[in-house]
Structure formats: structure tokens, C-alpha cells
PDB file of C-alpha atoms in Angstrom:
ATOM      1  CA  MET A   1       0.000   0.000   0.000  1.00 42.00           C
ATOM      2  CA  THR A   2       2.774   2.319   0.827  1.00 44.00           C
ATOM      3  CA  THR A   3       4.443   1.494  -2.432  1.00 45.00           C
ATOM      4  CA  GLN A   4       1.309   2.325  -4.445  1.00 46.00           C
ATOM      5  CA  LEU A   5       0.884   5.657  -2.752  1.00 43.00           C
ATOM      6  CA  THR A   6       4.459   6.405  -3.412  1.00 46.00           C
ATOM      7  CA  GLU A   7       4.137   5.554  -7.071  1.00 48.00           C
ATOM      8  CA  LYS A   8       1.012   7.685  -7.540  1.00 50.00           C
ATOM      9  CA  ARG A   9       2.499  10.746  -5.841  1.00 51.00           C
ATOM     10  CA  PRO A  10       2.793  13.486  -8.466  1.00 51.00           C
ATOM     11  CA  ARG A  11       6.082  14.999  -9.202  1.00 55.00           C
ATOM     12  CA  THR A  12       6.566  18.343  -7.588  1.00 53.00           C
ATOM     13  CA  ALA A  13       7.895  21.232  -9.586  1.00 51.00           C
ATOM     14  CA  PRO A  14      11.232  22.648  -8.516  1.00 54.00           C
ATOM     15  CA  ALA A  15      10.867  25.337  -5.879  1.00 53.00           C
ATOM     16  CA  ARG A  16      10.981  28.854  -7.209  1.00 55.00           C
ATOM     17  CA  LYS A  17      12.983  31.600  -5.621  1.00 52.00           C
ATOM     18  CA  PRO A  18      10.973  34.333  -3.935  1.00 54.00           C
ATOM     19  CA  ALA A  19      10.237  37.263  -6.178  1.00 51.00           C
ATOM     20  CA  ALA A  20      12.546  39.622  -4.334  1.00 50.00           C
ATOM     21  CA  PRO A  21      13.596  41.607  -7.408  1.00 52.00           C
ATOM     22  CA  ALA A  22       9.948  42.361  -8.222  1.00 49.00           C
ATOM     23  CA  ALA A  23       9.377  43.503  -4.658  1.00 46.00           C
ATOM     24  CA  ARG A  24      12.367  45.712  -4.893  1.00 49.00           C
ATOM     25  CA  ARG A  25      11.143  47.146  -8.168  1.00 49.00           C
ATOM     26  CA  THR A  26       7.681  47.914  -6.884  1.00 47.00           C
ATOM     27  CA  GLY A  27       8.621  48.857  -3.316  1.00 48.00           C
ATOM     28  CA  ILE A  28       6.346  48.511  -0.282  1.00 50.00           C
ATOM     29  CA  ARG A  29       2.780  47.431  -1.080  1.00 55.00           C
ATOM     30  CA  GLY A  30       3.351  47.606  -4.813  1.00 55.00           C
ATOM     31  CA  HIS A  31       4.410  51.268  -4.992  1.00 60.00           C
ATOM     32  CA  ARG A  32       7.072  52.305  -7.432  1.00 76.00           C
ATOM     33  CA  PRO A  33      10.379  53.530  -5.927  1.00 79.00           C
ATOM     34  CA  TRP A  34       9.814  56.979  -7.398  1.00 82.00           C
ATOM     35  CA  THR A  35       6.358  57.318  -5.812  1.00 85.00           C
ATOM     36  CA  PRO A  36       7.640  59.184  -2.686  1.00 83.00           C
ATOM     37  CA  TRP A  37       9.277  61.737  -4.968  1.00 85.00           C
ATOM     38  CA  LEU A  38       5.865  62.582  -6.390  1.00 87.00           C
ATOM     39  CA  TYR A  39       4.695  63.578  -2.924  1.00 88.00           C
ATOM     40  CA  LEU A  40       7.880  65.590  -2.348  1.00 87.00           C
ATOM     41  CA  LEU A  41       7.706  67.306  -5.728  1.00 90.00           C
ATOM     42  CA  PRO A  42       5.613  70.357  -4.603  1.00 90.00           C
ATOM     43  CA  ALA A  43       7.917  70.997  -1.630  1.00 88.00           C
ATOM     44  CA  LEU A  44      11.004  70.549  -3.820  1.00 86.00           C
ATOM     45  CA  ALA A  45       9.600  73.020  -6.341  1.00 88.00           C
ATOM     46  CA  VAL A  46       9.056  75.622  -3.597  1.00 88.00           C
ATOM     47  CA  ILE A  47      12.534  75.028  -2.163  1.00 83.00           C
ATOM     48  CA  GLY A  48      14.042  75.280  -5.629  1.00 81.00           C
ATOM     49  CA  GLY A  49      12.350  78.609  -6.242  1.00 83.00           C
ATOM     50  CA  LEU A  50      13.111  80.102  -2.846  1.00 87.00           C
ATOM     51  CA  LEU A  51      16.562  78.659  -2.188  1.00 86.00           C
ATOM     52  CA  VAL A  52      18.310  77.069  -5.161  1.00 86.00           C
ATOM     53  CA  TYR A  53      17.687  79.841  -7.678  1.00 88.00           C
ATOM     54  CA  PRO A  54      18.756  82.703  -5.336  1.00 89.00           C
ATOM     55  CA  VAL A  55      21.930  80.781  -4.431  1.00 91.00           C
ATOM     56  CA  TYR A  56      22.612  80.274  -8.126  1.00 91.00           C
ATOM     57  CA  GLN A  57      22.177  84.007  -8.781  1.00 91.00           C
ATOM     58  CA  LEU A  58      24.399  84.821  -5.803  1.00 91.00           C
ATOM     59  CA  GLY A  59      27.172  82.630  -7.155  1.00 93.00           C
ATOM     60  CA  LEU A  60      26.747  83.978 -10.687  1.00 93.00           C
ATOM     61  CA  ILE A  61      27.007  87.637  -9.651  1.00 92.00           C
ATOM     62  CA  SER A  62      30.120  86.847  -7.585  1.00 92.00           C
ATOM     63  CA  PHE A  63      31.945  85.952 -10.830  1.00 93.00           C
ATOM     64  CA  LEU A  64      30.916  89.097 -12.692  1.00 91.00           C
ATOM     65  CA  GLU A  65      31.846  92.764 -12.761  1.00 89.00           C
ATOM     66  CA  TYR A  66      28.570  94.021 -11.327  1.00 87.00           C
ATOM     67  CA  THR A  67      28.450  97.529  -9.911  1.00 86.00           C
ATOM     68  CA  GLN A  68      26.024 100.433 -10.154  1.00 85.00           C
ATOM     69  CA  ALA A  69      27.239 101.109 -13.695  1.00 85.00           C
ATOM     70  CA  GLN A  70      26.146  97.637 -14.810  1.00 83.00           C
ATOM     71  CA  VAL A  71      22.860  97.843 -12.883  1.00 82.00           C
ATOM     72  CA  SER A  72      21.927 101.130 -14.566  1.00 82.00           C
ATOM     73  CA  GLY A  73      22.991  99.840 -17.987  1.00 78.00           C
ATOM     74  CA  GLY A  74      25.777 102.354 -18.440  1.00 78.00           C
ATOM     75  CA  GLU A  75      28.423  99.658 -18.884  1.00 82.00           C
ATOM     76  CA  PRO A  76      28.195  96.037 -20.039  1.00 84.00           C
ATOM     77  CA  THR A  77      28.527  93.201 -17.575  1.00 84.00           C
ATOM     78  CA  SER A  78      31.838  91.368 -17.864  1.00 87.00           C
ATOM     79  CA  PHE A  79      33.040  88.037 -16.528  1.00 90.00           C
ATOM     80  CA  LYS A  80      35.835  88.306 -13.945  1.00 89.00           C
ATOM     81  CA  GLY A  81      36.154  84.717 -12.763  1.00 88.00           C
ATOM     82  CA  PHE A  82      37.826  84.423  -9.362  1.00 93.00           C
ATOM     83  CA  ASP A  83      39.143  88.006  -9.399  1.00 92.00           C
ATOM     84  CA  ASN A  84      36.457  89.115  -6.926  1.00 92.00           C
ATOM     85  CA  TYR A  85      37.450  86.370  -4.491  1.00 94.00           C
ATOM     86  CA  ALA A  86      41.144  87.180  -4.932  1.00 93.00           C
ATOM     87  CA  ALA A  87      40.476  90.846  -4.177  1.00 92.00           C
ATOM     88  CA  LEU A  88      38.336  89.863  -1.213  1.00 92.00           C
ATOM     89  CA  PHE A  89      40.944  87.657   0.464  1.00 92.00           C
ATOM     90  CA  ALA A  90      43.667  90.200  -0.281  1.00 93.00           C
ATOM     91  CA  ASP A  91      41.727  92.811   1.687  1.00 92.00           C
ATOM     92  CA  PRO A  92      43.027  92.917   5.293  1.00 93.00           C
ATOM     93  CA  GLN A  93      39.697  94.291   6.519  1.00 93.00           C
ATOM     94  CA  PHE A  94      37.886  91.218   5.195  1.00 94.00           C
ATOM     95  CA  ARG A  95      40.261  88.888   7.036  1.00 93.00           C
ATOM     96  CA  GLN A  96      39.795  90.886  10.230  1.00 94.00           C
ATOM     97  CA  VAL A  97      36.005  90.831   9.883  1.00 95.00           C
ATOM     98  CA  LEU A  98      36.041  87.094   9.144  1.00 94.00           C
ATOM     99  CA  LEU A  99      38.048  86.364  12.291  1.00 95.00           C
ATOM    100  CA  ALA A 100      35.793  88.604  14.379  1.00 95.00           C
ATOM    101  CA  THR A 101      32.697  86.881  12.978  1.00 95.00           C
ATOM    102  CA  VAL A 102      34.002  83.399  13.788  1.00 94.00           C
ATOM    103  CA  LEU A 103      34.969  84.327  17.358  1.00 96.00           C
ATOM    104  CA  PHE A 104      31.740  86.235  17.985  1.00 96.00           C
ATOM    105  CA  ALA A 105      29.583  83.406  16.609  1.00 95.00           C
ATOM    106  CA  ALA A 106      31.472  80.804  18.673  1.00 95.00           C
ATOM    107  CA  ALA A 107      30.965  82.825  21.860  1.00 96.00           C
ATOM    108  CA  CYS A 108      27.255  83.237  21.089  1.00 96.00           C
ATOM    109  CA  VAL A 109      26.772  79.525  20.379  1.00 95.00           C
ATOM    110  CA  VAL A 110      28.566  78.350  23.523  1.00 96.00           C
ATOM    111  CA  THR A 111      26.755  80.850  25.751  1.00 96.00           C
ATOM    112  CA  THR A 112      23.361  80.111  24.204  1.00 96.00           C
ATOM    113  CA  LEU A 113      23.768  76.359  24.637  1.00 95.00           C
ATOM    114  CA  ALA A 114      24.985  76.748  28.224  1.00 94.00           C
ATOM    115  CA  VAL A 115      22.101  79.035  29.246  1.00 95.00           C
ATOM    116  CA  GLY A 116      19.472  77.032  27.359  1.00 94.00           C
ATOM    117  CA  CYS A 117      20.567  73.651  28.742  1.00 92.00           C
ATOM    118  CA  ALA A 118      20.891  74.988  32.301  1.00 92.00           C
ATOM    119  CA  LEU A 119      17.374  76.459  32.205  1.00 94.00           C
ATOM    120  CA  ALA A 120      16.003  73.271  30.648  1.00 92.00           C
ATOM    121  CA  VAL A 121      17.339  71.269  33.593  1.00 88.00           C
ATOM    122  CA  LEU A 122      15.942  73.916  35.953  1.00 91.00           C
ATOM    123  CA  LEU A 123      12.476  73.514  34.412  1.00 92.00           C
ATOM    124  CA  THR A 124      12.476  69.854  35.395  1.00 87.00           C
ATOM    125  CA  ARG A 125      13.165  70.705  39.043  1.00 86.00           C
ATOM    126  CA  VAL A 126      10.753  73.546  39.795  1.00 89.00           C
ATOM    127  CA  ARG A 127       7.032  73.482  40.478  1.00 91.00           C
ATOM    128  CA  ALA A 128       4.316  74.075  37.920  1.00 90.00           C
ATOM    129  CA  LEU A 129       3.785  77.815  38.518  1.00 93.00           C
ATOM    130  CA  PRO A 130       7.457  78.891  38.344  1.00 92.00           C
ATOM    131  CA  ARG A 131       7.861  76.628  35.322  1.00 92.00           C
ATOM    132  CA  LEU A 132       4.931  78.319  33.583  1.00 93.00           C
ATOM    133  CA  VAL A 133       6.278  81.805  34.359  1.00 93.00           C
ATOM    134  CA  LEU A 134       9.743  80.925  33.055  1.00 92.00           C
ATOM    135  CA  MET A 135       8.323  79.352  29.911  1.00 92.00           C
ATOM    136  CA  LEU A 136       6.138  82.373  29.156  1.00 93.00           C
ATOM    137  CA  ALA A 137       9.008  84.789  29.747  1.00 92.00           C
ATOM    138  CA  ALA A 138      11.315  82.765  27.495  1.00 92.00           C
ATOM    139  CA  LEU A 139       8.742  82.455  24.734  1.00 90.00           C
ATOM    140  CA  GLY A 140       8.144  86.204  24.937  1.00 90.00           C
ATOM    141  CA  ALA A 141      11.848  86.834  24.351  1.00 91.00           C
ATOM    142  CA  TRP A 142      11.827  84.315  21.503  1.00 91.00           C
ATOM    143  CA  ALA A 143       8.812  85.901  19.811  1.00 91.00           C
ATOM    144  CA  THR A 144      10.187  89.447  20.019  1.00 91.00           C
ATOM    145  CA  PRO A 145      11.413  90.712  16.621  1.00 92.00           C
ATOM    146  CA  ALA A 146      15.152  91.216  16.433  1.00 92.00           C
ATOM    147  CA  ILE A 147      14.924  94.920  15.657  1.00 93.00           C
ATOM    148  CA  THR A 148      12.553  95.497  18.583  1.00 93.00           C
ATOM    149  CA  GLY A 149      14.711  93.576  21.026  1.00 93.00           C
ATOM    150  CA  SER A 150      17.840  95.359  19.833  1.00 94.00           C
ATOM    151  CA  THR A 151      16.218  98.775  20.279  1.00 94.00           C
ATOM    152  CA  VAL A 152      15.080  97.894  23.797  1.00 93.00           C
ATOM    153  CA  TRP A 153      18.537  96.672  24.771  1.00 94.00           C
ATOM    154  CA  VAL A 154      20.142  99.844  23.428  1.00 93.00           C
ATOM    155  CA  PHE A 155      17.769 101.884  25.619  1.00 93.00           C
ATOM    156  CA  LEU A 156      18.462  99.719  28.696  1.00 93.00           C
ATOM    157  CA  PHE A 157      22.212 100.304  28.342  1.00 93.00           C
ATOM    158  CA  ASP A 158      21.982 103.908  27.200  1.00 92.00           C
ATOM    159  CA  PRO A 159      24.662 106.043  28.948  1.00 90.00           C
ATOM    160  CA  ASP A 160      22.238 108.921  29.642  1.00 88.00           C
ATOM    161  CA  PHE A 161      18.804 107.390  30.252  1.00 88.00           C
ATOM    162  CA  GLY A 162      19.417 103.641  30.588  1.00 88.00           C
ATOM    163  CA  PRO A 163      18.530 102.031  33.946  1.00 93.00           C
ATOM    164  CA  VAL A 164      21.402  99.521  33.821  1.00 92.00           C
ATOM    165  CA  ASN A 165      24.148 102.133  34.220  1.00 90.00           C
ATOM    166  CA  LYS A 166      22.247 103.704  37.101  1.00 90.00           C
ATOM    167  CA  LEU A 167      21.823 100.381  38.870  1.00 91.00           C
ATOM    168  CA  LEU A 168      25.486  99.466  38.386  1.00 89.00           C
ATOM    169  CA  GLY A 169      26.748 102.967  39.173  1.00 87.00           C
ATOM    170  CA  LEU A 170      28.596 103.319  35.851  1.00 87.00           C
ATOM    171  CA  GLY A 171      27.589 106.916  35.210  1.00 85.00           C
ATOM    172  CA  ASP A 172      27.730 107.863  31.530  1.00 87.00           C
ATOM    173  CA  PHE A 173      29.707 104.792  30.461  1.00 90.00           C
ATOM    174  CA  SER A 174      28.989 104.007  26.788  1.00 91.00           C
ATOM    175  CA  TRP A 175      28.727 100.285  26.058  1.00 92.00           C
ATOM    176  CA  THR A 176      28.825 100.783  22.300  1.00 91.00           C
ATOM    177  CA  TYR A 177      31.950 102.960  22.245  1.00 91.00           C
ATOM    178  CA  GLY A 178      34.495 100.246  22.974  1.00 91.00           C
ATOM    179  CA  ARG A 179      34.887  97.309  20.619  1.00 93.00           C
ATOM    180  CA  TYR A 180      34.711  94.512  23.188  1.00 94.00           C
ATOM    181  CA  SER A 181      31.984  96.099  25.304  1.00 93.00           C
ATOM    182  CA  ALA A 182      29.860  96.569  22.177  1.00 94.00           C
ATOM    183  CA  PHE A 183      30.371  92.942  21.147  1.00 95.00           C
ATOM    184  CA  ALA A 184      29.513  91.849  24.695  1.00 95.00           C
ATOM    185  CA  LEU A 185      26.296  93.899  24.633  1.00 95.00           C
ATOM    186  CA  VAL A 186      25.266  92.395  21.293  1.00 96.00           C
ATOM    187  CA  LEU A 187      26.145  88.921  22.573  1.00 96.00           C
ATOM    188  CA  LEU A 188      23.802  89.358  25.525  1.00 95.00           C
ATOM    189  CA  GLU A 189      20.960  90.362  23.226  1.00 95.00           C
ATOM    190  CA  VAL A 190      21.624  87.465  20.836  1.00 95.00           C
ATOM    191  CA  VAL A 191      21.655  84.971  23.709  1.00 95.00           C
ATOM    192  CA  TRP A 192      18.503  86.542  25.174  1.00 95.00           C
ATOM    193  CA  CYS A 193      16.523  85.961  21.982  1.00 93.00           C
ATOM    194  CA  SER A 194      18.125  82.584  21.137  1.00 93.00           C
ATOM    195  CA  PHE A 195      18.218  80.556  24.362  1.00 94.00           C
ATOM    196  CA  PRO A 196      14.432  79.841  24.438  1.00 94.00           C
ATOM    197  CA  PHE A 197      14.751  77.582  21.372  1.00 94.00           C
ATOM    198  CA  VAL A 198      17.494  75.570  23.073  1.00 94.00           C
ATOM    199  CA  MET A 199      15.649  75.526  26.392  1.00 95.00           C
ATOM    200  CA  VAL A 200      12.325  74.307  24.998  1.00 93.00           C
ATOM    201  CA  THR A 201      13.924  71.701  22.717  1.00 93.00           C
ATOM    202  CA  VAL A 202      16.222  70.265  25.384  1.00 93.00           C
ATOM    203  CA  TYR A 203      13.428  70.331  27.976  1.00 93.00           C
ATOM    204  CA  ALA A 204      11.225  68.262  25.659  1.00 92.00           C
ATOM    205  CA  GLY A 205      14.082  65.802  25.212  1.00 91.00           C
ATOM    206  CA  ILE A 206      14.644  65.531  28.980  1.00 89.00           C
ATOM    207  CA  LYS A 207      10.967  64.816  29.574  1.00 89.00           C
ATOM    208  CA  ALA A 208      11.215  61.956  27.068  1.00 88.00           C
ATOM    209  CA  ILE A 209      13.960  60.246  29.118  1.00 86.00           C
ATOM    210  CA  PRO A 210      12.501  57.396  31.228  1.00 85.00           C
ATOM    211  CA  ALA A 211      12.154  58.422  34.866  1.00 82.00           C
ATOM    212  CA  GLU A 212      13.702  55.103  35.945  1.00 85.00           C
ATOM    213  CA  VAL A 213      17.021  56.083  34.392  1.00 84.00           C
ATOM    214  CA  LEU A 214      17.212  59.351  36.312  1.00 80.00           C
ATOM    215  CA  GLU A 215      16.079  57.643  39.527  1.00 83.00           C
ATOM    216  CA  ALA A 216      18.812  55.034  39.135  1.00 85.00           C
ATOM    217  CA  ALA A 217      21.412  57.776  38.728  1.00 82.00           C
ATOM    218  CA  ALA A 218      20.115  59.525  41.862  1.00 81.00           C
ATOM    219  CA  LEU A 219      20.201  56.266  43.849  1.00 84.00           C
ATOM    220  CA  ASP A 220      23.799  55.726  42.758  1.00 81.00           C
ATOM    221  CA  GLY A 221      24.678  59.096  44.305  1.00 80.00           C
ATOM    222  CA  ALA A 222      25.348  60.961  41.071  1.00 81.00           C
ATOM    223  CA  SER A 223      25.407  64.731  41.346  1.00 81.00           C
ATOM    224  CA  GLN A 224      23.365  66.949  39.055  1.00 78.00           C
ATOM    225  CA  TRP A 225      26.393  67.704  36.888  1.00 81.00           C
ATOM    226  CA  ARG A 226      27.335  64.007  36.764  1.00 84.00           C
ATOM    227  CA  THR A 227      23.756  63.074  35.843  1.00 83.00           C
ATOM    228  CA  TRP A 228      23.736  65.619  33.037  1.00 82.00           C
ATOM    229  CA  ARG A 229      27.165  64.629  31.680  1.00 83.00           C
ATOM    230  CA  SER A 230      26.842  60.837  31.941  1.00 83.00           C
ATOM    231  CA  VAL A 231      23.095  60.223  31.562  1.00 84.00           C
ATOM    232  CA  MET A 232      21.233  63.107  29.949  1.00 83.00           C
ATOM    233  CA  ALA A 233      23.798  64.405  27.448  1.00 82.00           C
ATOM    234  CA  PRO A 234      24.399  61.022  25.707  1.00 84.00           C
ATOM    235  CA  VAL A 235      20.649  60.453  25.384  1.00 85.00           C
ATOM    236  CA  LEU A 236      20.051  64.011  24.186  1.00 87.00           C
ATOM    237  CA  ARG A 237      22.962  64.043  21.738  1.00 86.00           C
ATOM    238  CA  PRO A 238      20.797  64.013  18.566  1.00 84.00           C
ATOM    239  CA  ILE A 239      18.772  66.929  19.939  1.00 89.00           C
ATOM    240  CA  LEU A 240      21.930  68.787  20.932  1.00 88.00           C
ATOM    241  CA  VAL A 241      23.246  68.307  17.404  1.00 86.00           C
ATOM    242  CA  VAL A 242      20.151  69.993  15.971  1.00 86.00           C
ATOM    243  CA  VAL A 243      20.219  72.978  18.330  1.00 91.00           C
ATOM    244  CA  THR A 244      23.983  73.390  17.890  1.00 90.00           C
ATOM    245  CA  ILE A 245      23.797  73.474  14.099  1.00 88.00           C
ATOM    246  CA  GLN A 246      20.828  75.856  14.219  1.00 88.00           C
ATOM    247  CA  SER A 247      22.682  78.132  16.639  1.00 92.00           C
ATOM    248  CA  ILE A 248      25.803  78.143  14.448  1.00 91.00           C
ATOM    249  CA  ILE A 249      23.771  79.127  11.403  1.00 89.00           C
ATOM    250  CA  TRP A 250      21.808  81.828  13.227  1.00 91.00           C
ATOM    251  CA  ASP A 251      24.743  83.348  15.114  1.00 92.00           C
ATOM    252  CA  PHE A 252      27.171  83.267  12.198  1.00 93.00           C
ATOM    253  CA  LYS A 253      24.854  85.368  10.047  1.00 90.00           C
ATOM    254  CA  VAL A 254      23.756  87.893  12.678  1.00 93.00           C
ATOM    255  CA  PHE A 255      22.857  91.179  11.046  1.00 94.00           C
ATOM    256  CA  THR A 256      20.050  93.076  12.754  1.00 94.00           C
ATOM    257  CA  GLN A 257      21.543  93.153  16.244  1.00 94.00           C
ATOM    258  CA  ILE A 258      24.948  94.378  15.065  1.00 94.00           C
ATOM    259  CA  TYR A 259      23.499  96.906  12.635  1.00 94.00           C
ATOM    260  CA  VAL A 260      21.016  98.404  15.105  1.00 94.00           C
ATOM    261  CA  MET A 261      23.003  98.280  18.341  1.00 94.00           C
ATOM    262  CA  THR A 262      26.346  99.476  16.940  1.00 93.00           C
ATOM    263  CA  ASN A 263      24.871 101.882  14.386  1.00 91.00           C
ATOM    264  CA  GLY A 264      26.020  99.999  11.308  1.00 89.00           C
ATOM    265  CA  GLY A 265      29.142  98.272  12.594  1.00 90.00           C
ATOM    266  CA  GLY A 266      30.585 100.478  15.310  1.00 90.00           C
ATOM    267  CA  ILE A 267      33.113 103.297  15.227  1.00 90.00           C
ATOM    268  CA  ALA A 268      35.373 102.920  12.153  1.00 86.00           C
ATOM    269  CA  GLY A 269      33.844  99.479  11.520  1.00 88.00           C
ATOM    270  CA  GLN A 270      35.292  97.955  14.699  1.00 92.00           C
ATOM    271  CA  ASN A 271      32.201  95.794  15.253  1.00 93.00           C
ATOM    272  CA  LEU A 272      31.646  94.588  11.713  1.00 93.00           C
ATOM    273  CA  VAL A 273      30.591  91.001  11.033  1.00 94.00           C
ATOM    274  CA  LEU A 274      30.396  89.345   7.629  1.00 93.00           C
ATOM    275  CA  ASN A 275      26.690  89.989   7.067  1.00 93.00           C
ATOM    276  CA  VAL A 276      26.995  93.707   7.812  1.00 94.00           C
ATOM    277  CA  TYR A 277      30.230  93.894   5.817  1.00 94.00           C
ATOM    278  CA  ALA A 278      28.507  92.302   2.809  1.00 93.00           C
ATOM    279  CA  TYR A 279      25.649  94.786   3.149  1.00 93.00           C
ATOM    280  CA  GLN A 280      28.055  97.706   3.153  1.00 92.00           C
ATOM    281  CA  LYS A 281      29.932  96.401   0.128  1.00 91.00           C
ATOM    282  CA  ALA A 282      26.817  95.611  -1.880  1.00 90.00           C
ATOM    283  CA  PHE A 283      24.512  98.518  -1.060  1.00 88.00           C
ATOM    284  CA  ALA A 284      26.619 101.281   0.489  1.00 86.00           C
ATOM    285  CA  SER A 285      29.503 100.941  -1.990  1.00 86.00           C
ATOM    286  CA  SER A 286      27.413  99.482  -4.877  1.00 87.00           C
ATOM    287  CA  GLU A 287      29.955  96.670  -5.294  1.00 90.00           C
ATOM    288  CA  TYR A 288      27.342  93.963  -5.719  1.00 92.00           C
ATOM    289  CA  SER A 289      29.828  91.390  -6.982  1.00 92.00           C
ATOM    290  CA  LEU A 290      31.994  91.693  -3.860  1.00 92.00           C
ATOM    291  CA  GLY A 291      28.921  91.543  -1.627  1.00 92.00           C
ATOM    292  CA  SER A 292      27.828  88.365  -3.428  1.00 93.00           C
ATOM    293  CA  ALA A 293      31.295  86.871  -3.025  1.00 94.00           C
ATOM    294  CA  ILE A 294      31.092  87.457   0.726  1.00 95.00           C
ATOM    295  CA  GLY A 295      27.713  85.709   0.751  1.00 93.00           C
ATOM    296  CA  VAL A 296      29.169  82.703  -1.086  1.00 94.00           C
ATOM    297  CA  VAL A 297      32.054  82.521   1.395  1.00 94.00           C
ATOM    298  CA  MET A 298      29.593  82.544   4.300  1.00 93.00           C
ATOM    299  CA  LEU A 299      27.540  79.797   2.671  1.00 92.00           C
ATOM    300  CA  LEU A 300      30.588  77.593   2.136  1.00 93.00           C
ATOM    301  CA  ILE A 301      31.799  78.108   5.708  1.00 92.00           C
ATOM    302  CA  LEU A 302      28.410  77.132   7.153  1.00 89.00           C
ATOM    303  CA  LEU A 303      28.196  74.063   4.906  1.00 90.00           C
ATOM    304  CA  ALA A 304      31.706  72.999   5.882  1.00 90.00           C
ATOM    305  CA  VAL A 305      31.044  73.400   9.610  1.00 86.00           C
ATOM    306  CA  THR A 306      27.788  71.452   9.388  1.00 83.00           C
ATOM    307  CA  LEU A 307      29.291  68.606   7.336  1.00 87.00           C
ATOM    308  CA  VAL A 308      32.337  68.282   9.597  1.00 83.00           C
ATOM    309  CA  TYR A 309      30.145  68.231  12.696  1.00 78.00           C
ATOM    310  CA  LEU A 310      27.863  65.560  11.229  1.00 77.00           C
ATOM    311  CA  ARG A 311      30.833  63.470  10.130  1.00 80.00           C
ATOM    312  CA  LEU A 312      32.331  63.533  13.610  1.00 72.00           C
ATOM    313  CA  LEU A 313      29.036  62.303  15.019  1.00 70.00           C
ATOM    314  CA  ARG A 314      28.881  59.510  12.436  1.00 73.00           C
ATOM    315  CA  ARG A 315      32.340  58.368  13.508  1.00 68.00           C
ATOM    316  CA  GLN A 316      31.068  58.140  17.069  1.00 58.00           C
ATOM    317  CA  GLY A 317      28.238  55.886  15.913  1.00 58.00           C
ATOM    318  CA  GLU A 318      25.442  58.401  16.407  1.00 53.00           C
ATOM    319  CA  GLU A 319      22.429  58.335  14.107  1.00 53.00           C
ATOM    320  CA  LEU A 320      20.398  61.472  13.473  1.00 50.00           C
TER     321      LEU A 320
END
């Protein structure tokens, strides 16, 4: 009987390989691989119109001879190649402004991150009412326009009518007269309007950390600084990357605060940063090609800093 059943058993066809290539071609649930790009197409079109084309025009003008004579049509536009960049880097004032911009932006970023992270930790340790007051005050500073905040800070530190000099007993001391005091005053205003973003973002990240982890650190006798350095900071590293890059971009291209608080760059341009320097070259001196070249240099510096920072994090095994 067993032999008969065995003889009548039909031959089975050779097993086929799973249709993995077809799945790869069609994607998840039968969608084509280019289907997501159809959904992103409207956003990409907007970004291309608002970002890519202006950057292209910026780079194009930086390679041309483009002054008021060319704008008015009095002279033809000519191609200069890298002559604008050569003239820019040969200018000692540009090198001085570039160094001042880098140092000023670094000080702003470090101070903003320190204040924002410290207040974020403080929010987790105070009661509901003080937390609400601090949040509202910080969001008010964040929502204040830069020109309004700069004007208010200039009044607060005014040598004749400002209340700060009276409280500190400084008399008619002018904060905007000296180079370093003016930079310090602008730094305070930049930090004042920038730390709320860091504070709110880091606070949200801290609240997402499991309470058991923080309780275990407290039971092990870890201090607040040790808990932040060994427990919170590693968990919050992706969030800290975002706020750091955002702060670098914002603080490196500060314009309004410097222009308003130092009256266009300070006495004899002692408080110039790259954004204000580009404005003066392009619109005050009508050297639009040099102003565009400064803008391209700023763009390349910011891209380089961001890429280097992300690469260092990738080497450490962090995923964003």
C-alpha cells in the first residue's frame, strides 16, 4: 500500500525563488520607488524657487563685474572669474572681519547652549507655577522681533537714560563705544533671543527620558552635573546636534543686532561682522559682486562646519 501511494504521488515542480527583485522594483505594497518623490515634488519646487535659484544668482554675480554702472545699464557686464574672491581675500579688513565673525559666533553659540541647557534642567526641578512663568518669559523673548529687542537693549544700556548704568553705578559709560563692550552687549541680546529655542527643545528631550534612568542615577549618588554629563547628554545628543547646528547658522549670520546696536558696525567698523560687511559692500559701496562673493564665502563656511560636525558624530556611531 505504501508502495502504491508512493508511485502515484505526483512529481513536484522545482521550488521557485521568492520574487525579491519584483518587490524591490515595486517597493512597499506595490508602490514604485519613485512614488515618494511625487509627494515631495511640490515641496522641492518651492525650495528650488526660494533657495536654489537665489543661491545660483548669488554665485553667478560673484563671478561678474557688477556695480552700479552695470545695474543702470551704463556699462556692459563682464566676466571676472575668481578676481572678486582674490580681491576679497587680499583685503586685510575682510580677514579681520572674518576672524571677528568666527569668534563672535562661537561665543554666542557656547553661551546660548549653556544658558538654554541649564534652564532646561531647571524647568524639570521647579514646580508648575514657576515653570509656567519661566516658559512664558522665554517664549516672549523668543517671539520678540530682532529689531525690537535690539532697540530695547540699546535703551536699557543707554549712557544717559538707561537704567542699567544707574543700577550698576557706571555713570555715563557708553557700552557701544568700545569694541569689546559693544560685542559683549550684542552677545547678551543674541543669547537673550536665542536661548528659548534651546531651552524648549532640550526640555522636551529631557521629559522623554525614562524616569527610571534618572532615579537610578540619583540612587547611585550621582550629582546633578554628573547626571547631566553621563546620563542626559548622551541620550540628548541628537537633539543637541540639531540645536547646535541651528545656533551656528543663526549666530554666524547675525545682522540686525549688530546693525542696530552698533549703528552699522561700530566706530570705524570695529564691530563689523560678515553679514553687515557684505551689506556695506553691496549697497553702500554698490559693489554687488563683492557683496555676493562674501555671501558665497559665508555659505561655504556654514556648509563645511555642518558637514564636519555631522561626520564627527557619524564616527562616534550616532544616528540622526
